[in-house]
CSV table of N, CA and C in Angstrom, one decimal:
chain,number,residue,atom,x,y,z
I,1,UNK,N,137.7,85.5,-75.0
I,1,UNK,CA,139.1,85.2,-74.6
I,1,UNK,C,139.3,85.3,-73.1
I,2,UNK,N,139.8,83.8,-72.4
I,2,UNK,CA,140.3,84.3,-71.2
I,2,UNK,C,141.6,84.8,-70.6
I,3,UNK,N,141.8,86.0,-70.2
I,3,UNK,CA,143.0,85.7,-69.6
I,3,UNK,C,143.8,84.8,-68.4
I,4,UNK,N,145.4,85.2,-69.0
I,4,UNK,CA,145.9,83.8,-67.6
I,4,UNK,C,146.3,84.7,-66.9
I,5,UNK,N,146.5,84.4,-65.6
I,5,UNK,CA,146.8,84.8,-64.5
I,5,UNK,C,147.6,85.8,-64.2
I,6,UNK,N,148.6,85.2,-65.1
I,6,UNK,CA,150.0,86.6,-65.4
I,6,UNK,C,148.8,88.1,-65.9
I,7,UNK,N,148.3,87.8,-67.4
I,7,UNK,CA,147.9,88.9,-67.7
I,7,UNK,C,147.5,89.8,-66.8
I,8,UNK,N,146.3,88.8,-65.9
I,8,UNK,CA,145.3,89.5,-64.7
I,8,UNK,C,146.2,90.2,-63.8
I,9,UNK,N,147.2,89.8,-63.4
I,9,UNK,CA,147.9,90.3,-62.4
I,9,UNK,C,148.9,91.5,-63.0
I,10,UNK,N,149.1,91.7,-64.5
I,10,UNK,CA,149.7,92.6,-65.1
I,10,UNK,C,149.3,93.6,-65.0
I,11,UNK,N,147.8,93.3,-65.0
I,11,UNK,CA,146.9,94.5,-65.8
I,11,UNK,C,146.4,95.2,-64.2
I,12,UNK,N,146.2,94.2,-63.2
I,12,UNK,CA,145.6,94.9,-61.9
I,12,UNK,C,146.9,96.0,-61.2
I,13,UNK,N,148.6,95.5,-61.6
I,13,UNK,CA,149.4,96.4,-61.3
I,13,UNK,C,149.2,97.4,-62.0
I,14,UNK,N,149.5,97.7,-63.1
I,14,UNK,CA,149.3,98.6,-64.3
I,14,UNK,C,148.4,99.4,-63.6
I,15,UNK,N,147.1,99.5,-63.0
I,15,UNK,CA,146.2,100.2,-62.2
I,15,UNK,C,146.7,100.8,-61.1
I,16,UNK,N,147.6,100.4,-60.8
I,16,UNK,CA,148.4,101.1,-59.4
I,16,UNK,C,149.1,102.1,-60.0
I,17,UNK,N,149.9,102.3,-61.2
I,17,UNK,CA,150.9,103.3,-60.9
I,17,UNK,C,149.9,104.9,-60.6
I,18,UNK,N,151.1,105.7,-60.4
I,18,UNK,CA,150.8,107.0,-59.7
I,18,UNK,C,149.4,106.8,-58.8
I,19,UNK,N,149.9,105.6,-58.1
I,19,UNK,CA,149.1,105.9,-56.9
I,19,UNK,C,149.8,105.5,-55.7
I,20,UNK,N,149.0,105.5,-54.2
I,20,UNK,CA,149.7,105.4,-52.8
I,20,UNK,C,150.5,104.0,-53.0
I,21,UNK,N,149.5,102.9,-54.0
I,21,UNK,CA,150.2,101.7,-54.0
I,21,UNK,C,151.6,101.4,-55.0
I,22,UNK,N,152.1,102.6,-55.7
I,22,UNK,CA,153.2,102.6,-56.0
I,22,UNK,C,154.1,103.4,-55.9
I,23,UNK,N,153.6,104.2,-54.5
I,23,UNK,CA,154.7,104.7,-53.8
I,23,UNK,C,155.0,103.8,-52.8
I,24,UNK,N,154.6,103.1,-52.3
I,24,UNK,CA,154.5,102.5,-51.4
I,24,UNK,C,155.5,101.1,-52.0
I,25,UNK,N,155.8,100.6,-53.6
I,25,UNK,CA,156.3,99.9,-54.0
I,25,UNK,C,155.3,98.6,-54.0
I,26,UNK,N,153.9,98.4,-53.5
I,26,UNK,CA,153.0,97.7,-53.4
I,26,UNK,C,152.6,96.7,-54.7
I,27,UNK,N,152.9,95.3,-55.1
I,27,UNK,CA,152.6,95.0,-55.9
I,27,UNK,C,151.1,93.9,-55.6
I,28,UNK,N,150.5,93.7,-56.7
I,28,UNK,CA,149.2,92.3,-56.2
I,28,UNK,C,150.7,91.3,-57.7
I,29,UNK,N,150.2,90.4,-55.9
I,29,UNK,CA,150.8,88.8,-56.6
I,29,UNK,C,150.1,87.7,-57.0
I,30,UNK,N,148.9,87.4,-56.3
I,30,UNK,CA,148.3,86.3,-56.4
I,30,UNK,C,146.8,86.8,-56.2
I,31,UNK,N,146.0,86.0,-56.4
I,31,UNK,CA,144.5,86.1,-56.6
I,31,UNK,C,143.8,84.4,-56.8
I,32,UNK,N,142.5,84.8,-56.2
I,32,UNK,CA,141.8,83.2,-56.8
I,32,UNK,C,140.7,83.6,-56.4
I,33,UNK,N,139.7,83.0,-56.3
I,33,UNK,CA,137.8,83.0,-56.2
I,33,UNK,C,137.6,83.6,-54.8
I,34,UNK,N,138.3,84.0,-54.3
I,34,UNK,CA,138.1,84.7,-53.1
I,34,UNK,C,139.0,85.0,-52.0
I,35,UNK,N,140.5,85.5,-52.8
I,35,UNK,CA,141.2,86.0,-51.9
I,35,UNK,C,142.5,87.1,-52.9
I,36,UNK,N,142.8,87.8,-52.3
I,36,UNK,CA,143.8,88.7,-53.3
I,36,UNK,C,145.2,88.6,-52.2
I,37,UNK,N,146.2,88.9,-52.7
I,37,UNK,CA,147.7,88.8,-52.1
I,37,UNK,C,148.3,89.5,-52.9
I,38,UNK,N,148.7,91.2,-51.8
I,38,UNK,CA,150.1,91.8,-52.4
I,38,UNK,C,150.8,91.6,-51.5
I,39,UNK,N,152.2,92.0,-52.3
I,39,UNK,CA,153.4,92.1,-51.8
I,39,UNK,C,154.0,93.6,-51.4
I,40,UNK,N,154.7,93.8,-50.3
I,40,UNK,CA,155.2,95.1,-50.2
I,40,UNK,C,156.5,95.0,-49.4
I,41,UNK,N,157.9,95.4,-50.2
I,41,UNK,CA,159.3,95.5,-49.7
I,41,UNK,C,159.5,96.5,-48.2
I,42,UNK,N,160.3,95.4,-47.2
I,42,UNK,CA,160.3,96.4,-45.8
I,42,UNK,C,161.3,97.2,-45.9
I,43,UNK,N,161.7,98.9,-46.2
I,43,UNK,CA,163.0,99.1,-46.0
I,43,UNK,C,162.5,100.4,-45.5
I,44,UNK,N,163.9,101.5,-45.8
I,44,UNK,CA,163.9,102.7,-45.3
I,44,UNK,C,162.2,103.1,-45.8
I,45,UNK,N,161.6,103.2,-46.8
I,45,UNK,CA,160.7,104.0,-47.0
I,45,UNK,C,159.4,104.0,-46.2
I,46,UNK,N,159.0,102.6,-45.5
I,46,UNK,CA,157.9,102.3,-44.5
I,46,UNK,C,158.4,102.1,-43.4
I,47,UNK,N,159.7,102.5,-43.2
I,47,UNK,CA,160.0,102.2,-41.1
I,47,UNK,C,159.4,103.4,-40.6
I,48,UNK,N,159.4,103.2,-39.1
I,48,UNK,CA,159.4,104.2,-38.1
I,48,UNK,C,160.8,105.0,-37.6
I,49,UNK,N,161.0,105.5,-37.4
I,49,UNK,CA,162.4,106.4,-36.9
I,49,UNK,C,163.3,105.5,-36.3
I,50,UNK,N,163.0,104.5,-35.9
I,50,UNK,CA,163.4,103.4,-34.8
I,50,UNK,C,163.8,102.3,-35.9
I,51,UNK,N,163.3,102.3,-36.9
I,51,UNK,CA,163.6,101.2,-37.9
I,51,UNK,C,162.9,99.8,-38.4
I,52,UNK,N,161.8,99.8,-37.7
I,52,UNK,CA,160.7,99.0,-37.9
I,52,UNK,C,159.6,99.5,-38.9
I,53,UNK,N,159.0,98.2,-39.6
I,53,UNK,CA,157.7,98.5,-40.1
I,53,UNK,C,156.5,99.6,-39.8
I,54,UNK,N,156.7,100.3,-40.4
I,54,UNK,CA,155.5,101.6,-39.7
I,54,UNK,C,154.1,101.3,-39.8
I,55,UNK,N,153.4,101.1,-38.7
I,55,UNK,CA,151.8,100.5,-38.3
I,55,UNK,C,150.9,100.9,-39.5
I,56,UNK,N,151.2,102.0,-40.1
I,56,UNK,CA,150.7,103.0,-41.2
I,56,UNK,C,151.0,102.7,-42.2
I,57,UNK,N,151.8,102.0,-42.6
I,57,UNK,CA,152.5,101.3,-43.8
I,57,UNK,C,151.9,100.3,-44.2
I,58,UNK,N,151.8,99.4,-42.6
I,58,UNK,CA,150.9,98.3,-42.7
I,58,UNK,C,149.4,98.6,-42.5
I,59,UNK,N,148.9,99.1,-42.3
I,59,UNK,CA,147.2,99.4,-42.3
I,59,UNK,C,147.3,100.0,-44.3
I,60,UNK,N,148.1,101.0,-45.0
I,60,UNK,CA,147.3,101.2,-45.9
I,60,UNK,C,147.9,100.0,-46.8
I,61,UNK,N,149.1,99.1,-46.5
I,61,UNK,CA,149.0,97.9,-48.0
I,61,UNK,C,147.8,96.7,-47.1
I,62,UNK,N,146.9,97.2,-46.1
I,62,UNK,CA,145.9,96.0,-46.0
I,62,UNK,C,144.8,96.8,-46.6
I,63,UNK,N,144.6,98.0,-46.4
I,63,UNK,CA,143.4,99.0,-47.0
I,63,UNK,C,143.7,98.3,-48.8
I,64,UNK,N,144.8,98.5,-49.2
I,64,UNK,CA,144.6,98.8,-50.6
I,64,UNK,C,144.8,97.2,-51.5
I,65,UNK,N,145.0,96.2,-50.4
I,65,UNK,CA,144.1,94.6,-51.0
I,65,UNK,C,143.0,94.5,-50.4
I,66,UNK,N,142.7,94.9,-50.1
I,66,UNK,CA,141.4,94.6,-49.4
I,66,UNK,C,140.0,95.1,-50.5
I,67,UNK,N,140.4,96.7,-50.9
I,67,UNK,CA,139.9,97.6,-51.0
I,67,UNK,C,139.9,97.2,-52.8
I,68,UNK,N,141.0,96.6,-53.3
I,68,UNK,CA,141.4,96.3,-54.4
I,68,UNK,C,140.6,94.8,-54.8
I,69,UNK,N,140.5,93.8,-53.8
I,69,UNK,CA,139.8,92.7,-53.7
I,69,UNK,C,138.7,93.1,-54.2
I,70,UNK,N,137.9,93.7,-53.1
I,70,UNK,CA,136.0,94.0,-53.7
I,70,UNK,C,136.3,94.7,-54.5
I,71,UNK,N,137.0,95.3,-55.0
I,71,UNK,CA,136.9,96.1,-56.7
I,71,UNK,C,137.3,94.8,-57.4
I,72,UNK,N,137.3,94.5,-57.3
I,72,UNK,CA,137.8,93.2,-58.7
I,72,UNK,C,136.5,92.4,-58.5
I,73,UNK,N,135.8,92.3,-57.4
I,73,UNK,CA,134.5,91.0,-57.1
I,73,UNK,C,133.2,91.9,-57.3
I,74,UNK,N,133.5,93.4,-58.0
I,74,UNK,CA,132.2,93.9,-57.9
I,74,UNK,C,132.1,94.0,-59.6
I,75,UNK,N,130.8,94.2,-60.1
I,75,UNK,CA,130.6,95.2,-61.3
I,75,UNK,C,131.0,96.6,-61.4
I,76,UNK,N,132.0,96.8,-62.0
I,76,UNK,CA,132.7,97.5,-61.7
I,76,UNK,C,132.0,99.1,-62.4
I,77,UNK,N,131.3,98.6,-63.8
I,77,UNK,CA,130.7,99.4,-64.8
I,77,UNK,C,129.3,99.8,-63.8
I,78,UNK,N,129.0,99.5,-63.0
I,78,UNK,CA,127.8,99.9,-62.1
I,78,UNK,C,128.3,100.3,-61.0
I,79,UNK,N,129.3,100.1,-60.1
I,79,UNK,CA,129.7,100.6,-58.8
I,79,UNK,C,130.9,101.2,-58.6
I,80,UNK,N,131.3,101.7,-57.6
I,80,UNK,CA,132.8,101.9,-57.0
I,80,UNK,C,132.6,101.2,-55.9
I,81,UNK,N,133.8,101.0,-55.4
I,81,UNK,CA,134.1,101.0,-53.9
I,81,UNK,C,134.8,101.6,-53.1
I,82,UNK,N,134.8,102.1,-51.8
I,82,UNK,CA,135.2,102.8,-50.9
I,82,UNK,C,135.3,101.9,-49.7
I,83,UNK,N,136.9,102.2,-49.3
I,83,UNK,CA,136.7,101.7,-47.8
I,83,UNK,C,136.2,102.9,-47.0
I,84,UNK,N,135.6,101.7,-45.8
I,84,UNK,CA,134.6,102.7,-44.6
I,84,UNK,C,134.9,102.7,-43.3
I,85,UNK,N,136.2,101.6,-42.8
I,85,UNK,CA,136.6,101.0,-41.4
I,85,UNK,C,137.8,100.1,-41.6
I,86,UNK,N,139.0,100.5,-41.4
I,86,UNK,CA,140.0,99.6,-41.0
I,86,UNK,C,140.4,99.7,-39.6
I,87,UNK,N,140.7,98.1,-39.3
I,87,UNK,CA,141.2,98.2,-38.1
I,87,UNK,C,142.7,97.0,-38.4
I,88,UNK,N,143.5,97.6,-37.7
I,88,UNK,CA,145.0,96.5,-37.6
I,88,UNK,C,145.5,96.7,-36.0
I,89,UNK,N,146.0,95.3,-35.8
I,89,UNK,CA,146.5,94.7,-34.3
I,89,UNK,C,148.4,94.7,-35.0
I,90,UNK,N,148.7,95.0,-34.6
I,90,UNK,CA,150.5,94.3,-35.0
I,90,UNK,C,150.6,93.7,-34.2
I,91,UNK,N,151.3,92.5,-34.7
I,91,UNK,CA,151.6,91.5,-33.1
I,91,UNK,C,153.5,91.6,-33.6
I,92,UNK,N,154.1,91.7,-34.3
I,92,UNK,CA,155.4,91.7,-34.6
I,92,UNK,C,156.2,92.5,-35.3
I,93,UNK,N,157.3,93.0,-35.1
I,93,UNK,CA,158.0,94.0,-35.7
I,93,UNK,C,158.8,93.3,-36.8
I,94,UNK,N,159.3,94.1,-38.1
I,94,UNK,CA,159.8,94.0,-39.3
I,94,UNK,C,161.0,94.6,-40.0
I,95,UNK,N,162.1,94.8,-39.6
I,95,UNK,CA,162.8,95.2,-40.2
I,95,UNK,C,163.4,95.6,-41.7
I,96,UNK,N,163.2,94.4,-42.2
I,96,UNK,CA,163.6,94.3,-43.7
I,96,UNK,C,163.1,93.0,-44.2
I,97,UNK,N,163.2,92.5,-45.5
I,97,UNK,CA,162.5,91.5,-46.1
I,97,UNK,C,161.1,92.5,-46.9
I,98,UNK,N,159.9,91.6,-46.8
I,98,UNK,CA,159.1,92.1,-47.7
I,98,UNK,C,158.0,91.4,-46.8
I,99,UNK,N,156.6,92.5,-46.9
I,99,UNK,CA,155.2,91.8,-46.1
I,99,UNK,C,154.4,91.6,-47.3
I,100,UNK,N,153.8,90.5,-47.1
I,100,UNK,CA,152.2,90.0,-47.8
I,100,UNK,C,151.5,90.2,-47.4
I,101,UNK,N,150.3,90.9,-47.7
I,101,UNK,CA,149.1,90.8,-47.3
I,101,UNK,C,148.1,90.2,-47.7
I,102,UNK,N,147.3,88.9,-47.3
I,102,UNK,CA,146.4,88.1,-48.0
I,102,UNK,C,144.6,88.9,-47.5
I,103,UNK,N,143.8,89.1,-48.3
I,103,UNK,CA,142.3,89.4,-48.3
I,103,UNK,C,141.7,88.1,-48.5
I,104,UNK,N,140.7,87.9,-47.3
I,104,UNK,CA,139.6,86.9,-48.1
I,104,UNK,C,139.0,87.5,-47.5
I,105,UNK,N,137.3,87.2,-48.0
I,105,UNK,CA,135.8,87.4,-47.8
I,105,UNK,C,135.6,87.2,-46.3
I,106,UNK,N,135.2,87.5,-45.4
I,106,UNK,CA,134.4,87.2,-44.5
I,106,UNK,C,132.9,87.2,-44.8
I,107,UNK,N,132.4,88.5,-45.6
I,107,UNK,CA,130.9,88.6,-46.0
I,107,UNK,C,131.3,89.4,-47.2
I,108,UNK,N,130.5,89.0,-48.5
I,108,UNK,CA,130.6,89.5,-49.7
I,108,UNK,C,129.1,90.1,-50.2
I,109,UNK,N,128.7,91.1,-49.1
I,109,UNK,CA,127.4,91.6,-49.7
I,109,UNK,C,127.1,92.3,-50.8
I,110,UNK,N,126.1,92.5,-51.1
I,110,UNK,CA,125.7,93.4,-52.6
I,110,UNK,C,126.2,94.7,-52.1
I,111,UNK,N,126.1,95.6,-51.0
I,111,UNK,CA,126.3,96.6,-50.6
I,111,UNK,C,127.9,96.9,-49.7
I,112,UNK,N,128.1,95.8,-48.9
I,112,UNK,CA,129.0,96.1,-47.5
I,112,UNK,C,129.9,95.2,-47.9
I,113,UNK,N,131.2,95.0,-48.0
I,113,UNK,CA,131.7,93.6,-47.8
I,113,UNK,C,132.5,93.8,-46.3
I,114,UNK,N,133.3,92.2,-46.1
I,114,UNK,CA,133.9,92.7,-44.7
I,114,UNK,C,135.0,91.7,-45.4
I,115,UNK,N,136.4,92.3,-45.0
I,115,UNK,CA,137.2,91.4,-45.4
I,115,UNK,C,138.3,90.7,-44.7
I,116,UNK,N,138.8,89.7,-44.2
I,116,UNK,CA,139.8,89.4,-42.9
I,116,UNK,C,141.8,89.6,-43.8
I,117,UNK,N,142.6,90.3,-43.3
I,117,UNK,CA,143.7,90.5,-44.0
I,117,UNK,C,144.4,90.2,-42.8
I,118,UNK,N,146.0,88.9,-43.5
I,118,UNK,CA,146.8,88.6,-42.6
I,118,UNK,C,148.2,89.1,-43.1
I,119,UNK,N,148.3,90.0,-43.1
I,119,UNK,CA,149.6,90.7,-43.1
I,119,UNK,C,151.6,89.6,-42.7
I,120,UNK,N,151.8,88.8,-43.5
I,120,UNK,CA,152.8,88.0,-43.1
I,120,UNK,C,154.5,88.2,-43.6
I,121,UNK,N,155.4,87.9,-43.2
I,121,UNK,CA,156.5,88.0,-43.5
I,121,UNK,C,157.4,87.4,-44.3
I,122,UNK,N,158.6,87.1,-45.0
I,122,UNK,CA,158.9,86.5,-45.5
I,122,UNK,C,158.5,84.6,-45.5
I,123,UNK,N,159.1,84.4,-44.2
I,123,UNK,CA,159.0,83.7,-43.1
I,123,UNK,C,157.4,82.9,-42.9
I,124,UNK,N,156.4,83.8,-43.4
I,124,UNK,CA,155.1,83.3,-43.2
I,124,UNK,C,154.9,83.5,-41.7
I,125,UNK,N,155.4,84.5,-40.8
I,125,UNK,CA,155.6,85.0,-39.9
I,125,UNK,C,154.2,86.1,-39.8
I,126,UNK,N,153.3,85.7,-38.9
I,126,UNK,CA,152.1,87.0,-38.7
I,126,UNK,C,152.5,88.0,-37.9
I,127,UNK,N,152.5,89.6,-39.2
I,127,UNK,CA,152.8,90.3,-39.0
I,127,UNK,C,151.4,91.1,-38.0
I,128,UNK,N,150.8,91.4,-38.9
I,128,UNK,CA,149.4,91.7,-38.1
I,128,UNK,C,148.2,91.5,-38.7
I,129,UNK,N,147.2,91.4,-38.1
I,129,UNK,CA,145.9,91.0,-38.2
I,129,UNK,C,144.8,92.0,-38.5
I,130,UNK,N,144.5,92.3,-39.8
I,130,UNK,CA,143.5,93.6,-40.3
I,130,UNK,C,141.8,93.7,-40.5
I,131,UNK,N,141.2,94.3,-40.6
I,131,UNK,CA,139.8,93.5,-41.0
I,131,UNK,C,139.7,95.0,-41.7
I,132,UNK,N,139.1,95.2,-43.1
I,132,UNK,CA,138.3,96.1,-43.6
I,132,UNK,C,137.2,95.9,-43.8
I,133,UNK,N,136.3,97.3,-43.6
I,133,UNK,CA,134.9,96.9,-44.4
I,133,UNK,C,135.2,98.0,-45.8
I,134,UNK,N,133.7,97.7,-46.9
I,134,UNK,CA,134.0,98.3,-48.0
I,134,UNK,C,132.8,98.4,-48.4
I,135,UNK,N,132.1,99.5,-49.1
I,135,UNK,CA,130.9,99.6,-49.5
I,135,UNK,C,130.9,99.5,-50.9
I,136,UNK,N,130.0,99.4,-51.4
I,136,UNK,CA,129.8,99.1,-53.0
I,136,UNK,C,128.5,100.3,-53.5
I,137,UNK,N,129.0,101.3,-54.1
I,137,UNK,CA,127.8,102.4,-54.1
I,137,UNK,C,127.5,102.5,-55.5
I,138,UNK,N,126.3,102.9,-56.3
I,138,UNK,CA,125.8,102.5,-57.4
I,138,UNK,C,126.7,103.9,-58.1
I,139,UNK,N,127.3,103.9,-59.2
I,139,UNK,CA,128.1,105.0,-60.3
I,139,UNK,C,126.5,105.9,-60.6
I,140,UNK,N,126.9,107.2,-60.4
I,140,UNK,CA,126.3,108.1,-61.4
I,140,UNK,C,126.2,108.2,-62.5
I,141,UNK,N,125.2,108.0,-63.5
I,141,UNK,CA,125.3,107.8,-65.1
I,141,UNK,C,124.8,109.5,-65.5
């Protein structure tokens, strides 16, 4: 039996609660053969004191699609995955509305992946520009 899209996307939130990505309010929206997309609301809980999107807010909802991507593209019953290197550039400030973060593949190795994340705005406005890498280590039996 396959599931539809809804389910998939029910069942990958469902995995978030009591974690960073549902304090954070972080939901996954979209997905396809090689790219994952959450959503994350801009308000009082991710500003900086000043009232903008906090850089940290934005680096861990690109850590946790990113990081969430290669967990969905790996065997899961044989590996985990860990991120090993994020980097984020902000090119624009955010007040309120809501950011997307889209993950695709740059390289999908058996071991390393590398992933490019565009962090955007309501607006489709580029928020900032992320890259993770992520290793894939074999489970202890």
């Amino acid at each position: 039996m396959q599931l539809s899209k809804e389910e998939v996307l029910q069942r990958a939130n469902e995995q978030c609660k009591n974690t960073l990505m549902e304090t954070l309010n972080i939901e996954i929206v979209d997905f396809g053969e090689d790219f994952l997309v959450a959503k994350m609301p801009v308000d009082s809980r991710v500003h900086q004191p000043d009232g903008v999107l906090h850089g940290g807010a934005t680096a861990a909802l690109a850590e946790s699609v990113g990081s969430f991507a290669s967990h969905i593209f790996v065997d899961t019953e044989k590996f985990f995955v860990r991120g090993i290197e994020i980097t984020a550039n902000h090119l624009k400030g955010i007040r309120e509305g809501n950011v997307y973060a889209k993950a695709t593949f740059i390289h999908k190795g058996r071991t390393t992946q590398l992933l490019d994340i565009r962090v955007t705005d309501d607006d489709d406005n580029l928020i900032s520009v992320c890259k993770l890498s992520t290793i894939s280590l074999p489970k202890n039996k």
